[in-house]
Amino acid sequence: MFLIACASILPVMLIVYYTIQRTAGHHSRRETRGMIKELVVEAMNKHDHDFDD
């Protein structure tokens, strides 16, 4: 079950990554990486809460 969830989240995260790269062109690479890390942490926290319910 966990592998299926991870495999289904990966394409979504890649789309988010490329969207951020396209729309956040004025940010530095470090700032973009920070935004991506925050999105990943938020997604994982939400994913953990879903399994807790």
PDB file of C-alpha atoms in Angstrom:
ATOM      1  CA  MET A   1       0.000   0.000   0.000  1.00  0.00           C
ATOM      2  CA  PHE A   2       2.807   2.395   0.916  1.00  0.00           C
ATOM      3  CA  LEU A   3       4.646   1.746  -2.354  1.00  0.00           C
ATOM      4  CA  ILE A   4       1.492   2.406  -4.353  1.00  0.00           C
ATOM      5  CA  ALA A   5       0.977   5.701  -2.505  1.00  0.00           C
ATOM      6  CA  CYS A   6       4.583   6.759  -3.082  1.00  0.00           C
ATOM      7  CA  ALA A   7       4.447   5.788  -6.758  1.00  0.00           C
ATOM      8  CA  SER A   8       1.249   7.773  -7.252  1.00  0.00           C
ATOM      9  CA  ILE A   9       2.611  10.872  -5.470  1.00  0.00           C
ATOM     10  CA  LEU A  10       5.857  10.992  -7.477  1.00  0.00           C
ATOM     11  CA  PRO A  11       4.338  12.182 -10.798  1.00  0.00           C
ATOM     12  CA  VAL A  12       2.376  14.862  -8.954  1.00  0.00           C
ATOM     13  CA  MET A  13       5.525  16.085  -7.226  1.00  0.00           C
ATOM     14  CA  LEU A  14       7.392  16.193 -10.546  1.00  0.00           C
ATOM     15  CA  ILE A  15       4.623  18.288 -12.088  1.00  0.00           C
ATOM     16  CA  VAL A  16       4.756  20.645  -9.105  1.00  0.00           C
ATOM     17  CA  TYR A  17       8.557  20.846  -9.429  1.00  0.00           C
ATOM     18  CA  TYR A  18       8.430  21.807 -13.104  1.00  0.00           C
ATOM     19  CA  THR A  19       5.589  24.254 -12.484  1.00  0.00           C
ATOM     20  CA  ILE A  20       7.620  25.988  -9.789  1.00  0.00           C
ATOM     21  CA  GLN A  21      10.653  26.078 -12.075  1.00  0.00           C
ATOM     22  CA  ARG A  22       8.597  27.718 -14.834  1.00  0.00           C
ATOM     23  CA  THR A  23       6.682  30.222 -12.715  1.00  0.00           C
ATOM     24  CA  ALA A  24       9.417  31.082 -10.227  1.00  0.00           C
ATOM     25  CA  GLY A  25      12.064  32.116 -12.719  1.00  0.00           C
ATOM     26  CA  HIS A  26      12.896  35.230 -10.752  1.00  0.00           C
ATOM     27  CA  HIS A  27      13.876  33.195  -7.675  1.00  0.00           C
ATOM     28  CA  SER A  28      17.346  31.883  -7.122  1.00  0.00           C
ATOM     29  CA  ARG A  29      18.012  28.150  -7.307  1.00  0.00           C
ATOM     30  CA  ARG A  30      18.399  28.023  -3.513  1.00  0.00           C
ATOM     31  CA  GLU A  31      15.026  29.711  -2.952  1.00  0.00           C
ATOM     32  CA  THR A  32      13.361  27.346  -5.431  1.00  0.00           C
ATOM     33  CA  ARG A  33      14.843  24.325  -3.661  1.00  0.00           C
ATOM     34  CA  GLY A  34      13.573  25.701  -0.349  1.00  0.00           C
ATOM     35  CA  MET A  35      10.053  26.058  -1.755  1.00  0.00           C
ATOM     36  CA  ILE A  36      10.157  22.508  -3.112  1.00  0.00           C
ATOM     37  CA  LYS A  37      11.335  21.139   0.243  1.00  0.00           C
ATOM     38  CA  GLU A  38       8.488  22.962   1.993  1.00  0.00           C
ATOM     39  CA  LEU A  39       5.978  21.495  -0.470  1.00  0.00           C
ATOM     40  CA  VAL A  40       7.376  17.998   0.037  1.00  0.00           C
ATOM     41  CA  VAL A  41       7.236  18.328   3.831  1.00  0.00           C
ATOM     42  CA  GLU A  42       3.677  19.649   3.658  1.00  0.00           C
ATOM     43  CA  ALA A  43       2.624  16.814   1.330  1.00  0.00           C
ATOM     44  CA  MET A  44       4.217  14.182   3.549  1.00  0.00           C
ATOM     45  CA  ASN A  45       2.560  15.629   6.665  1.00  0.00           C
ATOM     46  CA  LYS A  46      -0.802  15.601   4.922  1.00  0.00           C
ATOM     47  CA  HIS A  47      -0.117  12.051   3.742  1.00  0.00           C
ATOM     48  CA  ASP A  48       0.684  10.962   7.321  1.00  0.00           C
ATOM     49  CA  HIS A  49      -2.540  12.523   8.619  1.00  0.00           C
ATOM     50  CA  ASP A  50      -4.526  10.664   5.951  1.00  0.00           C
ATOM     51  CA  PHE A  51      -3.143   7.339   7.141  1.00  0.00           C
ATOM     52  CA  ASP A  52      -3.734   8.232  10.795  1.00  0.00           C
ATOM     53  CA  ASP A  53      -7.448   8.676  10.142  1.00  0.00           C
TER      54      ASP A  53
END
